[in-house]
Coordinates of C-alpha atoms in Angstrom, one line a residue:
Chain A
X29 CA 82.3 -29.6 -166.2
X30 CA 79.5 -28.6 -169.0
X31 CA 77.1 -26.4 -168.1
X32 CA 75.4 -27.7 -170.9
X33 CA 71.5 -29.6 -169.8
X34 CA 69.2 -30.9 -172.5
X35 CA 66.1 -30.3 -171.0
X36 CA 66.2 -27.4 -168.6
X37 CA 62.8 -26.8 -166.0
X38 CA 62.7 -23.2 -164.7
X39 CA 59.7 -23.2 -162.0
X40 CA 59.0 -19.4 -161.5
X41 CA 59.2 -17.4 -164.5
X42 CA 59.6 -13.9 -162.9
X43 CA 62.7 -11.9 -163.5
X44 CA 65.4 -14.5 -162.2
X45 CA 63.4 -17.2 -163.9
X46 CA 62.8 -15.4 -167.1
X47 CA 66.6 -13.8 -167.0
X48 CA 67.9 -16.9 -166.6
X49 CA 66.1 -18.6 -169.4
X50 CA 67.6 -15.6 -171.7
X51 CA 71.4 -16.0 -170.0
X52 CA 71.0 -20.1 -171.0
X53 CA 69.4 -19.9 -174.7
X54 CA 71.8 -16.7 -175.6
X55 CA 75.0 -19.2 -174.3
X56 CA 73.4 -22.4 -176.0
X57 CA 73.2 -23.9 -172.4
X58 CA 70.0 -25.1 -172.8
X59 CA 68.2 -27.7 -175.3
X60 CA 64.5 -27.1 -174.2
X61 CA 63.7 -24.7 -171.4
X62 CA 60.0 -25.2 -170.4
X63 CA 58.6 -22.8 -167.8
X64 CA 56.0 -23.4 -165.2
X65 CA 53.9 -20.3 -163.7
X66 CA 50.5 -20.2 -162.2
X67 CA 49.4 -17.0 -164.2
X68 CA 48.8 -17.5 -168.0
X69 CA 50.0 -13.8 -168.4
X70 CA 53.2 -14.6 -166.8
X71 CA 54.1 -17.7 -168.8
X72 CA 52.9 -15.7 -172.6
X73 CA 55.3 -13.0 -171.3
X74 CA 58.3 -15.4 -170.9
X75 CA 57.3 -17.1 -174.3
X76 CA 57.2 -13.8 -175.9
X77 CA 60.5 -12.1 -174.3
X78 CA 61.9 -16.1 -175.8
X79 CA 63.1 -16.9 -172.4
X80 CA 61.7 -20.4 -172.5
X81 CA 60.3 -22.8 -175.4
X82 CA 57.3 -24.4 -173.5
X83 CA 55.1 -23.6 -170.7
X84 CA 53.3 -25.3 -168.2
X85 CA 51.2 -24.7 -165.2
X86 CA 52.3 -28.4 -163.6
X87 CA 55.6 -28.4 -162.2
X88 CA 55.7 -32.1 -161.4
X89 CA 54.7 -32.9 -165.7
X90 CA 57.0 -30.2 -166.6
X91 CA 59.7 -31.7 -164.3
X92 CA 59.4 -35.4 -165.4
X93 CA 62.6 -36.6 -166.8
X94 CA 64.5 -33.1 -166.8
X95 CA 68.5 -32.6 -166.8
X96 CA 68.2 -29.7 -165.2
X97 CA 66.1 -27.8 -162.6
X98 CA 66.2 -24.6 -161.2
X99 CA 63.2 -23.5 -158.7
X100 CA 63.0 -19.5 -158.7
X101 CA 59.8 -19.3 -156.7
X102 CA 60.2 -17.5 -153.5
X103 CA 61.9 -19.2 -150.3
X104 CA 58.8 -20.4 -149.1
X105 CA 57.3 -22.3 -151.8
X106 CA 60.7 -24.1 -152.2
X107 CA 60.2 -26.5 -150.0
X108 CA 57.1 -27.7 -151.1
X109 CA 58.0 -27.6 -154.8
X110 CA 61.1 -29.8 -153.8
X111 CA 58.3 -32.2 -152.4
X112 CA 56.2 -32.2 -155.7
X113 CA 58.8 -32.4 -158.2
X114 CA 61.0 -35.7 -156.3
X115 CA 58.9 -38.3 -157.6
X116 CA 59.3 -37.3 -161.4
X117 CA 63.1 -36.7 -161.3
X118 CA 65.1 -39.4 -163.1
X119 CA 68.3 -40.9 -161.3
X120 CA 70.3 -38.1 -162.6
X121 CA 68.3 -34.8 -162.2
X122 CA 70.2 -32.0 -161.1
X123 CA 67.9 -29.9 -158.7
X124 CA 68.9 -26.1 -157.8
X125 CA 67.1 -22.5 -156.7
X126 CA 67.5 -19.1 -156.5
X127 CA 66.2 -18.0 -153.1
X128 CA 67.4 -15.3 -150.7
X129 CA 67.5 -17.8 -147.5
X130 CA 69.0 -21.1 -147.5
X131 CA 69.5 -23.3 -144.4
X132 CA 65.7 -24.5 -144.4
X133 CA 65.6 -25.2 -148.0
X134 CA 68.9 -26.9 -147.6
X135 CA 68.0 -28.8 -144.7
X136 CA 64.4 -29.8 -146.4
X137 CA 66.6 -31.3 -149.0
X138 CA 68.6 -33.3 -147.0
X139 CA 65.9 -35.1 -145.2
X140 CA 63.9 -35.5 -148.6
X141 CA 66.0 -36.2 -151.0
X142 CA 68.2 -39.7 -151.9
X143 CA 71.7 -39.8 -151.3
X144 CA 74.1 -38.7 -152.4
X145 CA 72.0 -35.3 -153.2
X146 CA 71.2 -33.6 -156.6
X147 CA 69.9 -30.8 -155.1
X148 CA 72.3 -27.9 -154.7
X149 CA 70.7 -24.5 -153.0
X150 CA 72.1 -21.6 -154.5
X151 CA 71.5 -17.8 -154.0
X152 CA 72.5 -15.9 -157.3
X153 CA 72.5 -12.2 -155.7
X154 CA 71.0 -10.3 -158.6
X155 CA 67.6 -8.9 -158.1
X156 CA 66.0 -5.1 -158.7
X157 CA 62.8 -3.7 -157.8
X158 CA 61.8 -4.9 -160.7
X159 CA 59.7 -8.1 -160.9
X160 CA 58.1 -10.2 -163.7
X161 CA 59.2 -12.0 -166.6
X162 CA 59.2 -8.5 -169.1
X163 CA 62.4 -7.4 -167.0
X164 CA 64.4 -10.6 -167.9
X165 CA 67.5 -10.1 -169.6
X166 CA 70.3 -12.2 -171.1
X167 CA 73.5 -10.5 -169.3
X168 CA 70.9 -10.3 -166.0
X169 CA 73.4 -12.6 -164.1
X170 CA 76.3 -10.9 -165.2
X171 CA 78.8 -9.4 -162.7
X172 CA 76.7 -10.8 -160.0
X173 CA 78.0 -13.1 -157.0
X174 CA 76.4 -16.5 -156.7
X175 CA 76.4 -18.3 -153.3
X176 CA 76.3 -21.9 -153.5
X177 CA 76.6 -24.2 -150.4
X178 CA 80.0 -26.1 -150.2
X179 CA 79.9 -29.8 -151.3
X180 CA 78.9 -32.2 -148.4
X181 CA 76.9 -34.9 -148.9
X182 CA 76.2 -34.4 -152.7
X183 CA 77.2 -36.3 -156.0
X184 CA 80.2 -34.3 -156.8
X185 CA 79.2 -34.3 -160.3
X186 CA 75.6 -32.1 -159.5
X187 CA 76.8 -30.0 -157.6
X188 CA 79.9 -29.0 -160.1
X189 CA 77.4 -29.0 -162.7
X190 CA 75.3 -25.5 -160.6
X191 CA 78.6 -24.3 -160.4
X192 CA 79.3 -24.2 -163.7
X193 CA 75.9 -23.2 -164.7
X194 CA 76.1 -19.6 -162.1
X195 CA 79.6 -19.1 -163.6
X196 CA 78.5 -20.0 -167.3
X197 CA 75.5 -17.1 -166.9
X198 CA 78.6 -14.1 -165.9
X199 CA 78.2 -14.9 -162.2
X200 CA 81.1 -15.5 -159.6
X201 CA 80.7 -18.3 -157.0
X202 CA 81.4 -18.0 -153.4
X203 CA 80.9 -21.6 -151.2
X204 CA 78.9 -20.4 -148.0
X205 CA 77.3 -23.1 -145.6
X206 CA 73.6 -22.5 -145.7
X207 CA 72.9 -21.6 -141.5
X208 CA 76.0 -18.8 -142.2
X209 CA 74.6 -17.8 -145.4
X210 CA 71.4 -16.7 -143.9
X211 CA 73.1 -15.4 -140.7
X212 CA 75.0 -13.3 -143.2
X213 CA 72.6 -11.9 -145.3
X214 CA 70.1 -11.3 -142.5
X215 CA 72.3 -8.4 -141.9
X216 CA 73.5 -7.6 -145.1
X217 CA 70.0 -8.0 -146.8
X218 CA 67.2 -8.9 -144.8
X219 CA 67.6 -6.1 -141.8
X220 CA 68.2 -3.3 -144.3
X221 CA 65.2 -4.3 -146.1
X222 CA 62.6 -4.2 -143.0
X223 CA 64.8 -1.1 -141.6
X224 CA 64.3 0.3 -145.2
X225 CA 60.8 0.1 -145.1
X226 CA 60.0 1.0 -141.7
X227 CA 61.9 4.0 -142.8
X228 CA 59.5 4.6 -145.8
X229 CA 56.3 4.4 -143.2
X230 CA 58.1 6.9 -140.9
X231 CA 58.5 9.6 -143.4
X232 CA 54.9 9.2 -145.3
X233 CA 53.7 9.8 -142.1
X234 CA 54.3 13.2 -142.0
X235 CA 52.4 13.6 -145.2
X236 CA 53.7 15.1 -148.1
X237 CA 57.5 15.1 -147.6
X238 CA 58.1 14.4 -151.5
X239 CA 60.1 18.4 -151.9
X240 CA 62.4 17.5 -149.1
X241 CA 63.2 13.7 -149.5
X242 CA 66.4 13.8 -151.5
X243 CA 68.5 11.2 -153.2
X244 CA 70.0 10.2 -149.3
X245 CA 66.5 9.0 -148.4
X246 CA 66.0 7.5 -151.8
X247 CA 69.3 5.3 -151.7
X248 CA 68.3 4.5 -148.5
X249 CA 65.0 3.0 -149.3
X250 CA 65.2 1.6 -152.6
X251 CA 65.0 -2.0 -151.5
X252 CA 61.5 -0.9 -149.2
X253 CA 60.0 -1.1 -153.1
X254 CA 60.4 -4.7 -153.8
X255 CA 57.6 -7.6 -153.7
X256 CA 55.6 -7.9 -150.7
X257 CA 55.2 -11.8 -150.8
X258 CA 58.9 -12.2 -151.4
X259 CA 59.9 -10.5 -148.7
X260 CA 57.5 -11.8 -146.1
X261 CA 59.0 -15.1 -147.2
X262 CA 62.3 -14.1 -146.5
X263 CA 61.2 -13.5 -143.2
X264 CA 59.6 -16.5 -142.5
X265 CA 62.4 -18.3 -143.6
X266 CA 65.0 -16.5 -142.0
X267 CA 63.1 -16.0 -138.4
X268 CA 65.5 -16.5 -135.9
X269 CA 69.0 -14.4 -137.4
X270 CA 66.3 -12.3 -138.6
X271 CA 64.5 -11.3 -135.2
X272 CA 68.1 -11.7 -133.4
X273 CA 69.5 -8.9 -135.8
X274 CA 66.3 -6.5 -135.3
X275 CA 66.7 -6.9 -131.4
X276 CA 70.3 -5.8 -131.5
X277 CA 69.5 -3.2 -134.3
X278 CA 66.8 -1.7 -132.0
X279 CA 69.0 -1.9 -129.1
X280 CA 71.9 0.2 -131.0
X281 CA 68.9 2.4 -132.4
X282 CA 67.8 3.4 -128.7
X283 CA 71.5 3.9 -127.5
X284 CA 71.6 6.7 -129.9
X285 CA 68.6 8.0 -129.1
X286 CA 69.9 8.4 -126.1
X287 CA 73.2 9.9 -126.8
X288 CA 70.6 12.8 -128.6
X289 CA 68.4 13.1 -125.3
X290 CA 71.3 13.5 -123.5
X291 CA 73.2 15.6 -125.6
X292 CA 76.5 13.6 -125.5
X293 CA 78.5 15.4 -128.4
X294 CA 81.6 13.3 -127.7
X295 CA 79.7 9.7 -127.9
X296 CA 77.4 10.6 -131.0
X297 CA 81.1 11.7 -132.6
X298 CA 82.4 8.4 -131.4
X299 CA 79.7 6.5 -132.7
X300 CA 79.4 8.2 -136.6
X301 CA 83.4 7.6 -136.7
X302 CA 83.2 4.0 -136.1
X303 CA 79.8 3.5 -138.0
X304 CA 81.9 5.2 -141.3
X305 CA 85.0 2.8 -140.2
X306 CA 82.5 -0.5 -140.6
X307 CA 80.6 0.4 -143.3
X308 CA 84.0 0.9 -145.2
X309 CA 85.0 -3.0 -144.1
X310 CA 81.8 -4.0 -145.4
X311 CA 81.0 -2.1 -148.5
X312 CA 83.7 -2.6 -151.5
X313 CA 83.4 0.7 -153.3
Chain B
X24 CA 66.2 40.7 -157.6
X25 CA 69.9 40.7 -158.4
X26 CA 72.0 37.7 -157.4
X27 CA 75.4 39.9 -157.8
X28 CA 77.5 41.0 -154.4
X29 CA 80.4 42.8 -154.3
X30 CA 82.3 41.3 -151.3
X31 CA 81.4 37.9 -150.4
X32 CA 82.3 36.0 -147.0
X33 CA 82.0 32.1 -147.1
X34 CA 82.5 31.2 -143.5
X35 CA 84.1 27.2 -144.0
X36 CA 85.4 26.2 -147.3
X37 CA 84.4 22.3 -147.5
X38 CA 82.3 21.0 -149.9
X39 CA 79.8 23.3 -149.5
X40 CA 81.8 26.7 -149.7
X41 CA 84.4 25.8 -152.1
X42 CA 81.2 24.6 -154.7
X43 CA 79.3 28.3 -153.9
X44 CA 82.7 30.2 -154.5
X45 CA 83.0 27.8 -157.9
X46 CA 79.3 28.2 -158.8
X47 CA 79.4 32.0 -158.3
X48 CA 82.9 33.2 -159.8
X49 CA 81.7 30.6 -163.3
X50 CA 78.6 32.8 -162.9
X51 CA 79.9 36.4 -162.1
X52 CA 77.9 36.6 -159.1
X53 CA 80.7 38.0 -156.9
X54 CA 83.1 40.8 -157.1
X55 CA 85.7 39.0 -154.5
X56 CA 85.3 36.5 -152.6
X57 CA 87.3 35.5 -148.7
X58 CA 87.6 32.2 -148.0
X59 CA 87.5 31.6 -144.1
X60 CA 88.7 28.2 -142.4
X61 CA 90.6 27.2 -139.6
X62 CA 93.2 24.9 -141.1
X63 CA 96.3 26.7 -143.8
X64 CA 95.7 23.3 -145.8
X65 CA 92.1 23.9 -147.0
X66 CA 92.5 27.2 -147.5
X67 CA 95.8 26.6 -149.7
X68 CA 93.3 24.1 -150.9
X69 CA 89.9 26.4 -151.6
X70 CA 92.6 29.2 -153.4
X71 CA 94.4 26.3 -155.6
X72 CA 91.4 25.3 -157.2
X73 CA 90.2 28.8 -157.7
X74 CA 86.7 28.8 -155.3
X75 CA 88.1 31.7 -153.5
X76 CA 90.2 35.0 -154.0
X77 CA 91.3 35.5 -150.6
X78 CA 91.5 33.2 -147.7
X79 CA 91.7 34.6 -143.7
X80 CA 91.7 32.6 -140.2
X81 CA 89.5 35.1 -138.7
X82 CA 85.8 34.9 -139.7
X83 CA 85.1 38.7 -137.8
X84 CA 88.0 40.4 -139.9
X85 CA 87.0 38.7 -143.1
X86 CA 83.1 39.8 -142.6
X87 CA 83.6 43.5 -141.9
X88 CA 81.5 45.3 -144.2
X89 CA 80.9 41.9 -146.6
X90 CA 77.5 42.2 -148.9
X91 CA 77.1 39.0 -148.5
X92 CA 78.5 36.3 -145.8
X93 CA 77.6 32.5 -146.0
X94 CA 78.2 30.4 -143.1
X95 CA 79.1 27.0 -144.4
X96 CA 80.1 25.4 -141.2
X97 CA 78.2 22.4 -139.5
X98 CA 75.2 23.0 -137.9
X99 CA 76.2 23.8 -134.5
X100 CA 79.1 26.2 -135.1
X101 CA 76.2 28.3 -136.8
X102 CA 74.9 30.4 -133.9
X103 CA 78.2 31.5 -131.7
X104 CA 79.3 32.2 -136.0
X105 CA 76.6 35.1 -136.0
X106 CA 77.6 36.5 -132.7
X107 CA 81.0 36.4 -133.7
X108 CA 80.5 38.4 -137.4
X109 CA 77.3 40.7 -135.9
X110 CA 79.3 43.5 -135.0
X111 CA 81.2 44.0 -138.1
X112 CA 78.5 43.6 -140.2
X113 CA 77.4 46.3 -142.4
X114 CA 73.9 47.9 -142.0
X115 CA 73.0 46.2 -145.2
X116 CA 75.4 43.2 -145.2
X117 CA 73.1 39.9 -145.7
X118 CA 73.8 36.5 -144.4
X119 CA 72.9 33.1 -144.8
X120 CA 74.1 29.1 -143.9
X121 CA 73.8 26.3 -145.4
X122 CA 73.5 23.9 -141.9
X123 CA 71.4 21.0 -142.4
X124 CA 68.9 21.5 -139.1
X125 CA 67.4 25.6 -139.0
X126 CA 65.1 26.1 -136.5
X127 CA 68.0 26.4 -133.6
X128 CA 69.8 28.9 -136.2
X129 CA 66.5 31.0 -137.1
X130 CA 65.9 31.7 -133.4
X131 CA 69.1 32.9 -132.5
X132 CA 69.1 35.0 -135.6
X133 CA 66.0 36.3 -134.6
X134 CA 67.2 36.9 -130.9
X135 CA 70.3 38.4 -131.7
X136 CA 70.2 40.2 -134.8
X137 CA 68.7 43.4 -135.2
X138 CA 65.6 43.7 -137.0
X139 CA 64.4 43.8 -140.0
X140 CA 66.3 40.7 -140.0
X141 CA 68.8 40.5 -142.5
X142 CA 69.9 36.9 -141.3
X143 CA 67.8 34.4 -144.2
X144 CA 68.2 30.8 -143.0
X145 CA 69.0 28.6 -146.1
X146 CA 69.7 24.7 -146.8
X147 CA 70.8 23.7 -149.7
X148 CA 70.0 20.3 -149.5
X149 CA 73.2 19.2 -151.9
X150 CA 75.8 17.0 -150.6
X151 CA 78.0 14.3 -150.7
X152 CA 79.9 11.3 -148.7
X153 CA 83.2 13.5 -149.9
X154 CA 83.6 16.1 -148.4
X155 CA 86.7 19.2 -148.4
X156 CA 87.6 22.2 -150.8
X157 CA 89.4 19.9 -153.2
X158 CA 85.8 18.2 -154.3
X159 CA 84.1 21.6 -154.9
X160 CA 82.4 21.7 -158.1
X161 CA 80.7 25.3 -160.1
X162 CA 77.9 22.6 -161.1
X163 CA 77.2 20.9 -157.7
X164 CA 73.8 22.8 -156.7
X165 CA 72.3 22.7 -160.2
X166 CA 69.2 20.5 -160.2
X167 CA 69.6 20.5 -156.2
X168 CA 66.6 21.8 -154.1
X169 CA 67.0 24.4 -151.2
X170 CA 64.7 25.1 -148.5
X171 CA 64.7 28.7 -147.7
X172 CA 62.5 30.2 -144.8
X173 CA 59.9 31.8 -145.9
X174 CA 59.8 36.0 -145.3
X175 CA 59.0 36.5 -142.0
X176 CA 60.4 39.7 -139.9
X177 CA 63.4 39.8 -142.5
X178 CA 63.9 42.5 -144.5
X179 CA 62.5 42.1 -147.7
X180 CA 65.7 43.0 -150.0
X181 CA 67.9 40.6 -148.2
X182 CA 65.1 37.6 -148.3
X183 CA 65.0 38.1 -151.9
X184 CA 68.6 38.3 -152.5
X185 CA 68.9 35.0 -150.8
X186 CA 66.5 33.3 -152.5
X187 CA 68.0 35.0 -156.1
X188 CA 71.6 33.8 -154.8
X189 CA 70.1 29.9 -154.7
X190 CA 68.5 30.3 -158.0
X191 CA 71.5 31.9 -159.7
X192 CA 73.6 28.8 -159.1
X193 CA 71.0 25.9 -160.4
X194 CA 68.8 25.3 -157.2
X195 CA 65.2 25.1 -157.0
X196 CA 63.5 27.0 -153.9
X197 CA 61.4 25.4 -151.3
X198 CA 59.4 27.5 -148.7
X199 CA 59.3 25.7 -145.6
X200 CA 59.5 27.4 -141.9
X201 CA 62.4 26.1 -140.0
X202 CA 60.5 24.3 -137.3
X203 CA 58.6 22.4 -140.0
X204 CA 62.1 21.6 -142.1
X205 CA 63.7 20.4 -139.2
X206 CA 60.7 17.4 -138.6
X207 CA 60.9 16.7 -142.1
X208 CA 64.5 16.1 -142.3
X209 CA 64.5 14.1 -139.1
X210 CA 62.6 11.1 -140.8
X211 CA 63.7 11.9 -144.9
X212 CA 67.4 12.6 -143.8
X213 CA 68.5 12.5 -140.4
X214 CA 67.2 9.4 -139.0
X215 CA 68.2 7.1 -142.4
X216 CA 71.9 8.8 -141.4
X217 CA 71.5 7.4 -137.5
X218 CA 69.8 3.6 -139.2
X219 CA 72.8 3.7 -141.9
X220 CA 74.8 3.9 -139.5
X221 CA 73.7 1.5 -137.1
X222 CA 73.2 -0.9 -140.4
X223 CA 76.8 -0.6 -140.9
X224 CA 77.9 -1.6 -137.1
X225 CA 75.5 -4.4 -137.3
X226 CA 77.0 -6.4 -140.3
X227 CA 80.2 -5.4 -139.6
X228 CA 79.8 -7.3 -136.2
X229 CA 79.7 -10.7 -138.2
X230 CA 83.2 -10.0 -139.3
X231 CA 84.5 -10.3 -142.8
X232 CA 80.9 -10.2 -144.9
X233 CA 82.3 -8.2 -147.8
X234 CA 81.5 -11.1 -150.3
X235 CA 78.0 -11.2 -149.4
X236 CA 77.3 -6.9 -149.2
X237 CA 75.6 -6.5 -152.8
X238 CA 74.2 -3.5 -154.1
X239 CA 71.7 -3.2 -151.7
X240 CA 73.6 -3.1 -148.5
X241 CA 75.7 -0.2 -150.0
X242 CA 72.7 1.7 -151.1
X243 CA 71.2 1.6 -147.6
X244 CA 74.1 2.6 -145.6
X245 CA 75.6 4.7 -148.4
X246 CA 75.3 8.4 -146.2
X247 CA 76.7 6.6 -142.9
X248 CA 80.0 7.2 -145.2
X249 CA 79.8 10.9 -144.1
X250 CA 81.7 13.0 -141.9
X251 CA 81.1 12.5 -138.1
X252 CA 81.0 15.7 -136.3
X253 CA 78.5 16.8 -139.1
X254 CA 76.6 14.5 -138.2
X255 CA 76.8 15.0 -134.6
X256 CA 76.0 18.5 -134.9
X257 CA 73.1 17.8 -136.7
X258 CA 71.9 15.2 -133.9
X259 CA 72.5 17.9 -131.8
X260 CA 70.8 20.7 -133.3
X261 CA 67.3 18.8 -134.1
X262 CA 67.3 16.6 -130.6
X263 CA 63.6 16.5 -130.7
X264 CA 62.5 15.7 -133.8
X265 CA 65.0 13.2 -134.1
X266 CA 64.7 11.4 -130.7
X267 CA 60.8 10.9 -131.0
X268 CA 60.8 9.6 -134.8
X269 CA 63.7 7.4 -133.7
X270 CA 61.3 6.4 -130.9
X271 CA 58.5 5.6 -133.3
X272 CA 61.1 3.6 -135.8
X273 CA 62.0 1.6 -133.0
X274 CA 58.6 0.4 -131.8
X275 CA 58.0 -0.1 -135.9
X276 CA 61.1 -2.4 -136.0
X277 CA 59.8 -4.5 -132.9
X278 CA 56.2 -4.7 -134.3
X279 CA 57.9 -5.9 -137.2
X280 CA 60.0 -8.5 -135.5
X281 CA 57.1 -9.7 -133.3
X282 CA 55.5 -10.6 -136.6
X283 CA 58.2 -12.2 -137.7
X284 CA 58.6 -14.4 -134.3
X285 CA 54.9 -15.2 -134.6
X286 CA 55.3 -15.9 -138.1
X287 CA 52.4 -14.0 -138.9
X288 CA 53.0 -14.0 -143.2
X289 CA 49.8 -12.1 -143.3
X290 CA 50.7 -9.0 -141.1
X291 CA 54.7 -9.4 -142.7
X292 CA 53.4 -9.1 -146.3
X293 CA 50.4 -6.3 -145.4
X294 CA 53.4 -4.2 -143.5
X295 CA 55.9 -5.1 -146.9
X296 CA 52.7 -4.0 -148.9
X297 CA 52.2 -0.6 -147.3
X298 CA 55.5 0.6 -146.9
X299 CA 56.2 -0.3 -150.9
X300 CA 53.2 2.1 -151.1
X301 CA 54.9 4.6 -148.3
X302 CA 58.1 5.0 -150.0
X303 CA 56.3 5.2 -153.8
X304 CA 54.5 8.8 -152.2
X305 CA 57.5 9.8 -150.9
X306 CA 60.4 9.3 -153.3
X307 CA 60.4 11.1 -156.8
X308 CA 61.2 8.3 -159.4

């Protein structure tokens, strides 16, 4: 399968946007990239880091006729874009995005979208703290692990064609369904990012704590610095295994609690044992 | 203020001790130095790579007329440690620690020991998920930071000898009394170590989501790798602080998750906003 597209649509030209532009133009994977942004300053930052050829505030225009494309606006606005963009698409359009949540953008597309499906949600999981089209970079995608949803009801032919694409960029695919995907990465992702920064409210509010907060505290709250609006998305769009997570989170947070007020040695030993054991399933390192 | 001792006691030789014996043969701070721990492999251990001289089981033999003693035990072993060396001391012997909670280990040092206290509180806040002589490095507390108490009823000689000792071997001094230490590292150490923790048991709960833990989940729960009963000492010996930030976190996390029930975007990207904002007063970057 090529991962080859003549005319390539990025909507969203932040740093997955812009970094994927770079990844397609420096493999030849791309005739004509054109970008579409709402801020001029956005889209004359992508030009000038050469991560697209053309720019365009109108998605729908800049989507008319395309071979390929990819919708790197946060999870929210997917949806929507998925709406504006339908009527434009020729017969053979392939249709993906880069959000962090999936089953409602997946769903959205199901009900939408003709049969069999072009649209193929995907979750390449690169990202930083970084944001905005300056931070692109060609090997951006390199390394990384891209979730696609499993082929159901889509033309075979679209959906091996994102495939190709996330693994022609450096990135290695894994086939999660979309509900498990999010159920997944709420825990993975999405709870460590609100845990994270509750975590950074709790220590400011001691005042200045800047001399004692080490690299621990750091690693621990890294993620609390990313985008405001993207996150807020994510958890809009990721409610339920979101909320169910944080109740069982705050449930194992107040057991502990207790163990301290109580003073149980043996159960706060227990507990740090199996917590190490867990994390060294979950974590490869 | 010299840093130089004579005979030097380092009460434990993990991490900790084996990297002050290292750091203060590679500097000639130390005529000879005893290595005390309770297991023969350490100690083989501690001697093999050269971070101690000597090595003895019994902590009050091995202090007996020491300039200098360091308890590097966990937290909790601190205390019955002083009442164990006190009568051996020498008039002018000095001692310190290196536990990661001081406010229960000031106190009894200032109940028990005779004044002008010659027992100086210290926390070198250097540390690692590896942990154990064979890790010890001469390097590992340069560019660390260590909170010292400040001068208080000690005697003046021994404070400063303390403070020299942390300097000699690369750290930076902090002031802070121990009641105030111990509330700062309940919300910029301690509490991330109970959430990393709790992280780690939550994803693991979904079974096999290795694929799916990125960079991000092993940044957050990176400390829960540590050693358990360290941790439950430390639990232990700062109940309070701990057990009422924990408290606040966990009515933080709910406030969170009501928002996200409600999906209320505006209070989820205000609360996203402020805690970027938190952590960017906090964290040195």
């Amino acid at each position: 399968v090529s991962a080859r597209f003549e005319t390539v649509t990025i909507i969203g030209v932040g740093l997955l946007g812009s970094s994927l532009g770079l990844a397609m133009k420096a493999r030849s994977l791309a005739g004509t990239i054109r970008g579409v942004g709402h801020r001029q300053e956005s889209l004359d930052k992508a030009l000038a880091v050469g991560a697209v050829d053309e720019v365009a505030f109108d998605a729908r225009e800049a989507s008319r006729e395309a071979a390929l494309v990819v919708i790197c606006t946060p999870a929210a606005l997917v949806p929507p874009m998925l709406d504006e963009i339908r009527p434009v698409c020729a017969a053979d359009t392939i249709v993906t995005d880069v959000a962090s949540t999936k089953a409602a953008i997946a769903n959205h597309a199901r009900e939408t979208w003709p049969a069999p499906l072009r649209v193929v949600a995907s979750h390449p999981m690169a990202g930083s703290e970084k944001f905005g089209p300056e931070y692109g970079r060609p090997d951006f995608y390199e390394g990384t692990v891209t979730i696609v949803e499993p082929l159901t009801t889509h033309a075979p032919d679209a959906h091996a064609a994102v495939c190709a694409l996330w693994q022609a960029v450096g990135s290695t695919l894994v086939e999660i369904p979309p509900p498990t995907h999010d159920a997944l990465l709420a825990r993975t992702s999405h709870i460590p990012h609100v845990v994270a920064a509750c975590l950074s409210v709790l220590a400011d509010r001691l005042g200045d704590v800047r001399a004692v907060a080490g690299k621990g505290f750091s690693d621990v709250t890294r993620v609390a610095a990313g985008r405001p609006e993207l996150w807020r998305d994510i958890c809009l769009t990721n409610d339920h295994a979101i909320a169910e997570g944080l109740g069982e989170l705050i449930a194992g947070l107040d057991t502990v609690r207790r163990h301290i007020s109580d003073g149980a040695g043996d159960e706060l030993a227990q507990f740090f044992d199996a917590a190490a054991r867990a994390r060294a399933r979950v974590v490869r390192e």
